[in-house]
Short mmCIF file of C-alpha atoms and ligand atoms in Angstrom, two decimals:
data_model
loop_
_atom_site.label_atom_id
_atom_site.label_comp_id
_atom_site.label_asym_id
_atom_site.label_seq_id
_atom_site.Cartn_x
_atom_site.Cartn_y
_atom_site.Cartn_z
CA UNK A 86 5.93 15.64 -35.83
CA UNK A 87 2.65 15.67 -33.95
CA UNK A 88 1.57 13.37 -31.13
CA UNK A 89 -1.80 13.14 -29.43
CA UNK A 90 -1.00 13.59 -25.75
CA UNK A 91 -3.49 11.93 -23.39
CA UNK A 92 -2.38 14.38 -20.70
CA UNK A 93 -3.46 17.50 -22.58
CA UNK A 94 -6.02 15.75 -24.82
CA UNK A 95 -4.48 17.56 -27.79
CA UNK A 96 -2.19 16.85 -30.69
CA UNK A 97 1.09 18.53 -29.87
CA UNK A 98 4.32 19.12 -31.71
CA UNK A 99 6.90 16.58 -30.51
CA UNK A 100 9.86 18.30 -28.87
CA UNK A 101 12.38 15.81 -27.50
CA UNK A 102 14.20 16.45 -24.23
CA UNK A 103 17.51 15.95 -26.02
CA UNK A 104 17.71 16.80 -29.69
CA UNK A 105 17.75 13.73 -31.88
CA UNK A 106 16.92 11.34 -29.03
CA UNK A 107 13.74 9.73 -27.75
CA UNK A 108 13.31 8.06 -24.39
CA UNK A 109 10.26 5.79 -24.36
CA UNK A 110 8.77 3.55 -21.70
CA UNK A 111 5.95 1.17 -22.57
CA UNK A 112 4.13 -1.04 -20.08
CA UNK A 113 4.76 -4.61 -21.05
CA UNK A 114 3.04 -7.90 -20.31
CA UNK A 115 2.41 -9.69 -17.07
CA UNK A 116 4.25 -12.88 -17.85
CA UNK A 117 1.91 -15.62 -16.65
CA UNK A 118 0.66 -16.74 -20.03
CA UNK A 119 1.13 -16.39 -23.79
CA UNK A 120 0.15 -12.92 -24.91
CA UNK A 121 -3.07 -12.41 -26.85
CA UNK A 122 -3.44 -10.28 -29.95
CA UNK A 123 -5.00 -7.47 -27.90
CA UNK A 124 -1.70 -7.18 -26.04
CA UNK A 125 -0.06 -7.78 -29.41
CA UNK A 126 -1.68 -4.67 -30.85
CA UNK A 127 -0.18 -2.51 -28.13
CA UNK A 128 3.26 -4.05 -28.67
CA UNK A 129 3.00 -3.65 -32.46
CA UNK A 130 1.77 -0.06 -32.20
CA UNK A 131 4.63 1.05 -29.97
CA UNK A 132 7.14 -0.96 -31.97
CA UNK A 133 5.92 0.94 -35.06
CA UNK A 134 6.22 4.28 -33.27
CA UNK A 135 9.74 3.38 -32.23
CA UNK A 136 10.62 2.23 -35.77
CA UNK A 137 9.22 5.43 -37.23
CA UNK A 138 11.29 7.60 -34.90
CA UNK A 139 14.32 5.61 -36.01
CA UNK A 140 13.33 6.05 -39.65
CA UNK A 141 13.25 9.80 -39.01
CA UNK A 142 16.79 9.65 -37.65
CA UNK A 143 16.15 9.63 -33.91
CA UNK A 144 18.13 7.48 -31.54
CA UNK A 145 15.51 5.69 -29.46
CA UNK A 146 15.94 4.23 -25.98
CA UNK A 147 13.00 1.89 -25.78
CA UNK A 148 12.14 0.28 -22.47
CA UNK A 149 9.33 -2.26 -22.08
CA UNK A 150 9.03 -4.01 -18.76
CA UNK A 151 7.94 -7.47 -17.74
CA UNK A 152 5.61 -7.59 -14.74
CA UNK A 153 6.86 -10.78 -13.11
CA UNK A 154 5.33 -10.52 -9.66
CA UNK A 155 1.63 -10.00 -8.97
CA UNK A 156 -1.48 -11.93 -7.95
CA UNK A 157 -1.90 -13.59 -11.36
CA UNK A 158 1.72 -14.73 -11.37
CA UNK A 159 1.35 -16.20 -7.88
CA UNK A 160 -1.89 -17.95 -8.79
CA UNK A 161 -0.34 -19.47 -11.90
CA UNK A 162 2.71 -20.66 -9.97
CA UNK A 163 0.43 -22.34 -7.42
CA UNK A 164 -1.63 -23.98 -10.17
CA UNK A 165 1.47 -25.33 -11.86
CA UNK A 166 3.11 -26.22 -8.54
CA UNK A 167 6.20 -24.23 -9.34
CA UNK A 168 7.79 -20.93 -8.37
CA UNK A 169 6.80 -17.46 -9.54
CA UNK A 170 10.35 -17.12 -10.87
CA UNK A 171 9.93 -20.21 -13.06
CA UNK A 172 6.63 -18.92 -14.45
CA UNK A 173 8.31 -15.60 -15.26
CA UNK A 174 11.30 -17.26 -16.94
CA UNK A 175 9.05 -19.48 -19.01
CA UNK A 176 6.65 -16.83 -20.29
CA UNK A 177 9.38 -14.27 -20.93
CA UNK A 178 11.00 -16.82 -23.21
CA UNK A 179 7.64 -17.45 -24.89
CA UNK A 180 7.06 -13.69 -25.19
CA UNK A 181 10.28 -13.31 -27.18
CA UNK A 182 9.36 -16.19 -29.48
CA UNK A 183 6.03 -14.60 -30.42
CA UNK A 184 7.29 -11.01 -30.47
CA UNK A 185 10.20 -11.97 -32.74
CA UNK A 186 7.82 -13.72 -35.09
CA UNK A 187 5.66 -10.59 -35.15
CA UNK A 188 8.73 -8.67 -36.27
CA UNK A 189 8.69 -6.63 -33.05
CA UNK A 190 12.16 -5.22 -32.55
CA UNK A 191 13.81 -6.13 -29.28
CA UNK A 192 13.64 -3.32 -26.73
CA UNK A 193 16.79 -1.52 -25.64
CA UNK A 194 16.02 -2.89 -22.17
CA UNK A 195 13.32 -5.29 -20.95
CA UNK A 196 13.54 -4.89 -17.17
CA UNK A 197 11.92 -7.43 -14.85
CA UNK A 198 10.27 -5.96 -11.80
CA UNK A 199 11.83 -8.55 -9.47
CA UNK A 200 15.30 -7.40 -10.49
CA UNK A 201 14.61 -3.91 -9.14
CA UNK A 202 13.35 -4.72 -5.65
CA UNK A 203 16.16 -2.81 -3.88
CA UNK A 204 15.46 0.30 -5.95
CA UNK A 205 11.73 -0.06 -5.40
CA UNK A 206 12.23 -0.24 -1.62
CA UNK A 207 14.34 2.94 -1.79
CA UNK A 208 11.60 4.62 -3.82
CA UNK A 209 8.92 3.65 -1.31
CA UNK A 210 11.14 4.72 1.59
CA UNK A 211 11.61 8.18 0.07
CA UNK A 212 7.86 8.59 -0.43
CA UNK A 213 7.24 7.63 3.22
CA UNK A 214 9.98 10.02 4.42
CA UNK A 215 8.46 12.88 2.45
CA UNK A 216 5.00 12.23 3.81
CA UNK A 217 3.48 11.00 0.55
CA UNK A 218 3.04 7.44 1.80
CA UNK A 219 2.22 5.71 5.07
CA UNK A 220 2.53 2.23 6.50
CA UNK A 221 -0.22 0.15 8.08
CA UNK A 222 0.70 -3.35 9.31
CA UNK A 223 3.35 -3.98 6.71
CA UNK A 224 1.42 -2.47 3.78
CA UNK A 225 2.50 0.90 2.46
CA UNK A 226 -0.06 3.16 0.76
CA UNK A 227 0.35 6.22 -1.37
CA UNK A 228 -1.71 9.10 -0.04
CA UNK A 229 -3.48 10.49 -3.10
CA UNK A 230 -4.69 13.61 -1.24
CA UNK A 231 -1.09 14.66 -0.73
CA UNK A 232 -0.51 14.85 -4.46
CA UNK A 233 -2.43 17.90 -5.65
CA UNK A 234 -2.49 16.94 -9.28
CA UNK A 235 -3.97 13.48 -8.76
CA UNK A 236 -6.40 12.81 -11.62
CA UNK A 237 -4.69 15.04 -14.18
CA UNK A 238 -4.02 12.28 -16.70
CA UNK A 239 -7.49 10.81 -16.72
CA UNK A 240 -9.13 14.21 -16.32
CA UNK A 241 -11.00 13.27 -13.15
CA UNK A 242 -11.01 15.09 -9.85
CA UNK A 243 -10.36 13.37 -6.57
CA UNK A 244 -13.82 14.05 -5.14
CA UNK A 245 -15.57 12.34 -8.05
CA UNK A 246 -13.13 9.48 -7.94
CA UNK A 247 -13.65 9.06 -4.21
CA UNK A 248 -17.41 8.97 -4.60
CA UNK A 249 -17.08 5.96 -6.91
CA UNK A 250 -14.36 4.15 -5.02
CA UNK A 251 -14.78 1.15 -2.77
CA UNK A 252 -12.45 -0.23 -0.17
CA UNK A 253 -11.79 -3.94 -0.44
CA UNK A 254 -12.32 -5.74 2.82
CA UNK A 255 -8.70 -6.82 3.05
CA UNK A 256 -7.40 -3.28 2.69
CA UNK A 257 -6.69 -1.09 5.65
CA UNK A 258 -5.94 2.19 3.97
CA UNK A 259 -6.95 5.64 5.26
CA UNK A 260 -8.68 6.81 2.13
CA UNK A 261 -10.49 4.87 -0.61
CA UNK A 262 -8.34 6.40 -3.36
CA UNK A 263 -5.03 5.54 -1.73
CA UNK A 264 -3.24 2.65 -3.37
CA UNK A 265 -0.71 0.08 -2.22
CA UNK A 266 2.91 0.62 -3.18
CA UNK A 267 4.19 -2.16 -0.92
CA UNK A 268 2.19 -5.22 0.11
CA UNK A 269 2.80 -7.24 3.26
CA UNK A 270 3.41 -10.92 2.61
CA UNK A 271 0.39 -13.21 2.66
CA UNK A 272 0.77 -16.88 3.46
CA UNK A 273 2.68 -18.74 0.77
CA UNK A 274 3.56 -15.66 -1.27
CA UNK A 275 7.08 -14.80 -2.38
CA UNK A 276 8.45 -11.90 -0.35
CA UNK A 277 11.45 -9.66 0.12
CA UNK A 278 12.89 -8.08 3.28
CA UNK A 279 11.97 -4.44 3.67
CA UNK A 280 11.79 -1.77 6.41
CA UNK A 281 8.09 -2.76 6.70
CA UNK A 282 8.76 -6.48 7.05
CA UNK A 283 8.49 -9.17 4.40
CA UNK A 284 6.51 -8.10 1.36
CA UNK A 285 6.40 -7.33 -2.33
CA UNK A 286 5.95 -4.24 -4.48
CA UNK A 287 2.66 -2.97 -5.86
CA UNK A 288 2.31 -2.95 -9.64
CA UNK A 289 2.34 0.83 -10.18
CA UNK A 290 5.54 1.47 -8.26
CA UNK A 291 7.44 -1.02 -10.42
CA UNK A 292 7.01 1.04 -13.57
CA UNK A 293 7.73 4.36 -11.81
CA UNK A 294 10.90 2.93 -10.40
CA UNK A 295 12.20 1.16 -13.52
CA UNK A 296 11.47 4.15 -15.78
CA UNK A 297 13.42 6.43 -13.44
CA UNK A 298 16.27 4.03 -12.91
CA UNK A 299 16.79 3.23 -16.59
CA UNK A 300 15.71 6.39 -18.42
CA UNK A 301 15.88 9.16 -15.82
CA UNK A 302 13.40 11.40 -14.02
CA UNK A 303 11.65 12.75 -17.09
CA UNK A 304 11.13 10.71 -20.23
CA UNK A 305 9.78 11.77 -23.60
CA UNK A 306 7.01 9.24 -24.10
CA UNK A 307 5.19 6.88 -21.80
CA UNK A 308 2.83 4.44 -23.46
CA UNK A 309 0.57 1.48 -22.98
CA UNK A 310 -2.92 0.26 -23.76
CA UNK A 311 -5.89 2.52 -23.10
CA UNK A 312 -6.86 0.49 -20.02
CA UNK A 313 -3.68 1.62 -18.31
CA UNK A 314 -4.39 5.36 -18.35
CA UNK A 315 -6.36 4.95 -15.16
CA UNK A 316 -5.41 3.95 -12.54
CA UNK A 317 -1.98 2.58 -13.53
CA UNK A 318 -0.50 5.62 -15.25
CA UNK A 319 -2.30 8.07 -13.01
CA UNK A 320 -0.67 6.36 -10.06
CA UNK A 321 2.72 6.25 -11.75
CA UNK A 322 2.51 10.03 -12.22
CA UNK A 323 1.55 10.55 -8.57
CA UNK A 324 4.42 8.45 -7.22
CA UNK A 325 7.12 9.68 -9.59
CA UNK A 326 6.21 13.34 -9.56
CA UNK A 327 5.73 13.37 -5.77
CA UNK A 328 9.25 11.99 -5.48
CA UNK A 329 11.13 14.04 -8.06
CA UNK A 330 9.03 17.18 -8.50
CA UNK A 331 9.55 16.71 -12.26
CA UNK A 332 7.16 15.55 -14.97
CA UNK A 333 7.36 11.80 -15.37
CA UNK A 334 6.70 11.97 -19.11
CA UNK A 335 6.15 14.81 -21.56
CA UNK A 336 3.84 12.79 -23.81
CA UNK A 337 1.41 10.08 -22.77
CA UNK A 338 0.25 7.77 -25.52
CA UNK A 339 -2.46 5.13 -25.30
CA UNK A 340 -3.41 2.62 -27.94
CA UNK A 341 -7.01 1.51 -28.31
CA UNK A 342 -8.29 -1.99 -27.61
CA UNK A 343 -8.75 -4.98 -29.74
CA UNK A 344 -12.34 -6.01 -29.04
CA UNK A 345 -14.33 -9.13 -29.76
CA UNK A 346 -18.05 -8.51 -30.25
CA UNK A 347 -17.43 -5.02 -28.92
CA UNK A 348 -15.94 -6.28 -25.66
CA UNK A 349 -12.28 -5.80 -24.79
CA UNK A 350 -10.27 -8.89 -25.59
CA UNK A 351 -8.95 -10.10 -22.26
CA UNK A 352 -7.84 -13.19 -20.46
CA UNK A 353 -10.46 -12.71 -17.78
CA UNK A 354 -13.35 -12.66 -20.30
CA UNK A 355 -11.82 -15.64 -22.04
CA UNK A 356 -12.57 -14.08 -25.42
CA UNK A 357 -8.98 -13.99 -26.59
CA UNK A 358 -6.80 -15.46 -29.32
CA UNK A 359 -3.14 -15.83 -28.54
CA UNK A 360 -0.69 -14.31 -31.00
CA UNK A 361 0.71 -17.81 -31.33
CA UNK A 362 -2.50 -19.42 -32.55
CA UNK A 363 -3.08 -16.63 -35.08
CA UNK A 364 0.51 -16.95 -36.31
CA UNK A 365 -0.07 -20.62 -37.03
CA UNK A 366 -2.42 -19.62 -39.83
CA UNK A 367 -1.39 -16.11 -40.73
CA UNK A 368 1.86 -14.46 -41.48
CA UNK A 369 3.28 -11.68 -39.26
CA UNK A 370 2.78 -9.24 -42.14
CA UNK A 371 -0.95 -10.01 -42.08
CA UNK A 372 -1.24 -9.48 -38.33
CA UNK A 373 0.74 -6.24 -38.42
CA UNK A 374 -1.25 -5.03 -41.41
CA UNK A 375 -4.48 -5.70 -39.54
CA UNK A 376 -3.27 -3.83 -36.45
CA UNK A 377 -1.91 -0.87 -38.40
CA UNK A 378 -4.64 -0.50 -41.00
CA UNK A 379 -6.65 1.49 -38.46
CA UNK A 380 -5.38 4.46 -36.47
CA UNK A 381 -3.91 3.40 -33.13
CA UNK A 382 -6.47 5.40 -31.16
CA UNK A 383 -9.42 3.64 -32.79
CA UNK A 384 -10.67 0.31 -31.51
CA UNK A 385 -10.50 -2.77 -33.66
CA UNK A 386 -13.35 -5.23 -33.59
CA UNK A 387 -11.46 -8.42 -34.26
CA UNK A 388 -12.92 -11.07 -36.55
CA UNK A 389 -11.92 -13.79 -38.96
CA UNK A 390 -13.16 -11.62 -41.85
CA UNK A 391 -10.85 -8.82 -40.80
CA UNK A 392 -7.91 -11.22 -40.84
CA UNK A 393 -8.87 -12.53 -44.25
CA UNK A 394 -9.20 -9.06 -45.68
CA UNK A 395 -5.83 -8.04 -44.18
CA UNK A 396 -4.36 -11.12 -45.81
CA UNK A 397 -5.81 -10.22 -49.21
CA UNK A 398 -4.53 -6.65 -48.90
CA UNK A 399 -1.00 -7.55 -47.92
CA UNK A 400 -0.94 -10.04 -50.79
CA UNK A 401 -1.70 -7.24 -53.22
CA UNK A 402 1.31 -5.35 -51.92
CA UNK A 403 3.50 -8.47 -52.06
CA UNK A 404 2.39 -9.16 -55.62
CA UNK A 405 4.12 -5.95 -56.62
CA UNK A 406 7.25 -7.06 -54.76
CA UNK A 407 7.06 -10.49 -56.39
CA UNK A 408 6.70 -8.90 -59.78
CA UNK A 409 9.71 -6.66 -59.24
CA UNK A 410 11.81 -9.54 -57.92
CA UNK A 411 10.99 -11.56 -61.01
CA UNK A 412 11.70 -8.63 -63.29
CA UNK A 413 15.11 -8.12 -61.68
CA UNK A 414 16.04 -11.62 -62.88
CA UNK A 415 14.49 -11.20 -66.29
CA UNK A 416 14.94 -7.75 -67.76
CA UNK A 417 17.63 -7.15 -70.38
CA UNK A 418 18.80 -3.67 -69.65
CA UNK A 419 20.95 -3.07 -66.57
CA UNK A 420 21.48 0.65 -66.50
CA UNK A 421 18.74 3.13 -65.71
CA UNK A 422 17.74 5.48 -68.56
CA UNK A 423 17.29 9.24 -68.22
CA UNK A 424 13.56 8.86 -68.59
CA UNK A 425 13.54 6.27 -65.83
CA UNK A 426 15.54 8.56 -63.55
CA UNK A 427 12.77 11.10 -63.93
CA UNK A 428 10.17 8.43 -63.19
CA UNK A 429 12.05 7.24 -60.11
CA UNK A 430 12.25 10.82 -58.85
CA UNK A 431 8.48 11.06 -59.26
CA UNK A 432 8.13 8.34 -56.60
CA UNK A 433 9.46 10.83 -54.03
CA UNK A 434 5.96 12.22 -53.74
CA UNK A 435 4.87 8.95 -52.10
CA UNK A 436 7.68 9.14 -49.59
CA UNK A 437 6.74 12.74 -48.78
CA UNK A 438 3.10 11.80 -48.39
CA UNK A 439 3.96 8.78 -46.23
CA UNK A 440 6.02 11.01 -43.92
CA UNK A 441 3.28 13.63 -43.82
CA UNK A 442 0.77 10.98 -42.70
CA UNK A 443 3.05 9.35 -40.15
CA UNK A 444 4.13 12.73 -38.79
CA UNK A 445 0.49 13.36 -38.04
CA UNK A 446 0.18 11.29 -34.86
CA UNK A 447 1.37 8.10 -36.57
CA UNK A 448 -1.49 7.80 -39.00
CA UNK A 449 -0.59 4.32 -40.19
CA UNK A 450 -4.00 3.90 -41.84
CA UNK A 451 -3.34 6.70 -44.31
CA UNK A 452 0.33 5.74 -44.61
CA UNK A 453 -0.80 2.30 -45.79
CA UNK A 454 -3.03 3.91 -48.45
CA UNK A 455 0.07 5.69 -49.70
CA UNK A 456 1.77 2.30 -50.03
CA UNK A 457 -1.11 1.08 -52.20
CA UNK A 458 -0.84 4.18 -54.41
CA UNK A 459 2.89 3.63 -54.73
CA UNK A 460 2.59 -0.02 -55.75
CA UNK A 461 -0.20 0.81 -58.20
CA UNK A 462 2.05 3.38 -59.85
CA UNK A 463 4.96 0.94 -60.01
CA UNK A 464 2.76 -1.85 -61.37
CA UNK A 465 1.70 0.31 -64.27
CA UNK A 466 5.07 1.86 -65.02
CA UNK A 467 7.73 -0.74 -64.34
CA UNK A 468 7.76 -3.82 -66.55
CA UNK A 469 9.70 -6.16 -68.75
CA UNK A 470 11.09 -3.27 -70.79
CA UNK A 471 12.43 -1.44 -67.73
CA UNK A 472 16.04 -1.52 -66.64
CA UNK A 473 17.18 -3.75 -63.81
CA UNK A 474 18.32 -0.71 -61.88
CA UNK A 475 14.86 0.85 -62.03
CA UNK A 476 13.28 -2.41 -60.83
CA UNK A 477 15.74 -2.62 -57.95
CA UNK A 478 15.31 1.00 -56.94
CA UNK A 479 11.52 0.83 -57.10
CA UNK A 480 11.65 -2.22 -54.86
CA UNK A 481 13.86 -0.31 -52.43
CA UNK A 482 11.28 2.47 -52.15
CA UNK A 483 8.59 -0.08 -51.19
CA UNK A 484 10.87 -1.72 -48.65
CA UNK A 485 11.92 1.64 -47.23
CA UNK A 486 8.34 2.68 -46.52
CA UNK A 487 7.34 -0.77 -45.29
CA UNK A 488 10.13 -0.88 -42.74
CA UNK A 489 8.75 1.58 -40.16
CA UNK A 490 5.54 -0.45 -40.24
CA UNK A 491 7.48 -3.70 -39.90
CA UNK A 492 5.97 -5.11 -43.10
CA UNK A 493 7.02 -5.88 -46.69
CA UNK A 494 10.57 -6.83 -45.82
CA UNK A 495 10.42 -10.45 -46.95
CA UNK A 496 11.62 -11.68 -50.24
CA UNK A 497 9.01 -13.63 -52.17
CA UNK A 498 11.98 -15.58 -53.50
CA UNK A 499 12.97 -16.89 -50.09
CA UNK A 500 9.92 -19.13 -50.18
CA UNK A 501 11.25 -20.86 -53.22
CA UNK A 502 13.05 -23.48 -51.25
CA UNK A 503 14.89 -26.21 -53.00
CA UNK A 504 12.02 -28.64 -52.64
CA UNK A 505 9.57 -26.45 -54.50
CA UNK A 506 12.14 -25.59 -57.12
CA UNK A 507 12.86 -29.28 -57.62
CA UNK A 508 9.15 -29.94 -58.14
CA UNK A 509 8.85 -27.11 -60.62
CA UNK A 510 11.86 -28.49 -62.53
CA UNK A 511 10.45 -32.00 -62.39
CA UNK A 512 7.20 -30.77 -63.84
CA UNK A 513 9.03 -29.01 -66.67
CA UNK A 514 10.86 -32.23 -67.43
CA UNK A 515 7.59 -34.20 -67.38
CA UNK A 516 6.11 -31.80 -69.88
CA UNK A 517 9.14 -32.13 -72.10
CA UNK A 518 8.73 -35.90 -71.86
CA UNK A 519 5.05 -35.39 -72.72
CA UNK A 520 4.09 -37.05 -69.42
CA UNK A 521 1.17 -34.67 -68.91
CA UNK A 522 -0.42 -36.78 -66.20
CA UNK A 523 2.67 -36.37 -64.00
CA UNK A 524 3.00 -32.68 -64.90
CA UNK A 525 -0.61 -32.07 -63.91
CA UNK A 526 -0.21 -34.04 -60.71
CA UNK A 527 2.78 -31.94 -59.63
CA UNK A 528 0.88 -28.80 -60.51
CA UNK A 529 -2.10 -29.94 -58.41
CA UNK A 530 0.09 -30.97 -55.47
CA UNK A 531 1.71 -27.56 -55.46
CA UNK A 532 -1.67 -25.94 -55.71
CA UNK A 533 -2.79 -27.83 -52.62
CA UNK A 534 0.18 -26.33 -50.83
CA UNK A 535 -0.91 -22.87 -51.89
CA UNK A 536 1.52 -22.50 -54.78
CA UNK A 537 0.26 -21.68 -58.22
CA UNK A 538 2.31 -21.91 -61.38
CA UNK A 539 2.02 -19.54 -64.27
CA UNK A 540 3.42 -20.07 -67.73
CA UNK A 541 4.86 -16.83 -69.00
CA UNK A 542 7.00 -15.98 -72.02
CA UNK A 543 9.92 -15.85 -69.60
CA UNK A 544 9.29 -19.38 -68.35
CA UNK A 545 7.40 -20.88 -65.44
CA UNK A 546 6.72 -18.55 -62.54
CA UNK A 547 5.25 -19.54 -59.22
CA UNK A 548 3.29 -17.64 -56.66
CA UNK A 549 2.18 -18.37 -53.11
CA UNK A 550 -1.51 -17.74 -52.74
CA UNK A 551 -1.99 -18.39 -49.05
P1 AMP B 664 -1.21 -7.15 -19.51
O1 AMP B 664 -0.39 -8.34 -19.83
O2 AMP B 664 -2.67 -7.42 -19.34
O3 AMP B 664 -0.62 -6.39 -18.33
O4 AMP B 664 -1.16 -6.16 -20.76
C1 AMP B 664 -0.01 -5.82 -21.49
C2 AMP B 664 -0.30 -4.65 -22.42
O5 AMP B 664 -1.35 -4.97 -23.36
C3 AMP B 664 -0.79 -3.39 -21.70
O6 AMP B 664 -0.17 -2.25 -22.30
C4 AMP B 664 -2.28 -3.40 -21.91
O7 AMP B 664 -2.82 -2.10 -21.88
C5 AMP B 664 -2.39 -3.99 -23.31
N1 AMP B 664 -3.70 -4.63 -23.58
C6 AMP B 664 -4.35 -5.54 -22.81
N2 AMP B 664 -5.51 -5.94 -23.38
C7 AMP B 664 -5.61 -5.28 -24.56
C8 AMP B 664 -6.58 -5.25 -25.63
N3 AMP B 664 -7.67 -6.02 -25.64
N4 AMP B 664 -6.33 -4.45 -26.69
C9 AMP B 664 -5.22 -3.68 -26.73
N5 AMP B 664 -4.27 -3.65 -25.76
C10 AMP B 664 -4.45 -4.44 -24.69
ZN1 ZN B 665 3.39 0.16 -16.23
#
């Protein structure tokens, strides 16, 4: 399996620290608002990577943190006249609602920064004791010059970085590139007791500390959006590696942005769509399809057209599922024939191809093309004269390959709730009674709800079209 490692700027063979296991840490959301679909892409990408490792038989420890203390959290709490803790509680709950709907598997652990304050203080203390950090009036800064490899992740050297750096007026650090790992309390801010007085942790130290505490000194994969490579991950490396002398992560992975009009979707630019508002109109399968139909290292320029085309594409895949589900109810023969066994075996080539594509730095774009080839093959070879077993097993192949992508797991039958079924039955009765006006009305009403009926030799079938 090959992974593009931001650290070496190369695709490398994945060699886990412990055979059969993967330890992953992904930077999660700052919980002061609903997440937007730019954030959503990063969550979906790493969820897919995790799912794929699991599909390949790895046991994955997946940690994604919640940043629940920072300037934005404090500002939001002030605006809403409540505590930072309440804001965190609220938006963590909302995060789970949206993430669950997006079929994002729950992490092994979702640590909250504020639950690790004691460990963070210990971490900072050790860095000060070893001479990697210094205190000025209650702030503690990491001294980037002391860490020889500073800049190795982003491929920049300290001199160039320094030339471009500016010191904010409220900062009292020795060197422009130094960064705060502990911040003295400002008026009205939440704070914790520390050897440097009341204060709170800096953002970078939280991830260094939680990754170490939960997963150990060296992890297999550290991930996040592209914007985090510098300075966040660079600073995490400096702090963690200064402390332990070990590599923080063997592989660094960064997913590309979702843009709008070629600008990064972000809360500050106010050019965002929340996952929640998109999910009101589009299914999770559509959103995941959109995010995964391009390679994770290529930017997506988000638009309504893109959503619509993702919707049309996923529908084509679901039509095959719908067809198979109907056939399972309708075909006469139960047992698979010898000829069909041979055909079923021929589908292995799609599985092999899918794995080949995903093994190549999680090329979901090409893996999805394989899914289209598979369904095309099934559509032309499995039909009303096939055995039930073949229909079932073909369906299982589609589901199997959809699972690592978190798509194609729904039954098209589940939508047939009793209300719709009752209407379909009522329409059949009306036709029998030759009440064509009523029959047509029911048909039109269903159509308005996005359900179309088809008369087939096997009876009335229905399909959801949006
Ligand atoms: P935040 O809540 O801003 O701290 O971001 C949470 C995660 O979403 C981080 O891994 C970010 O790198 C990622 N992220 C933020 N904006 C975007 C975007 N427009 N496209 C893709 N990922 C993003
Ligand atoms: Zn982080």
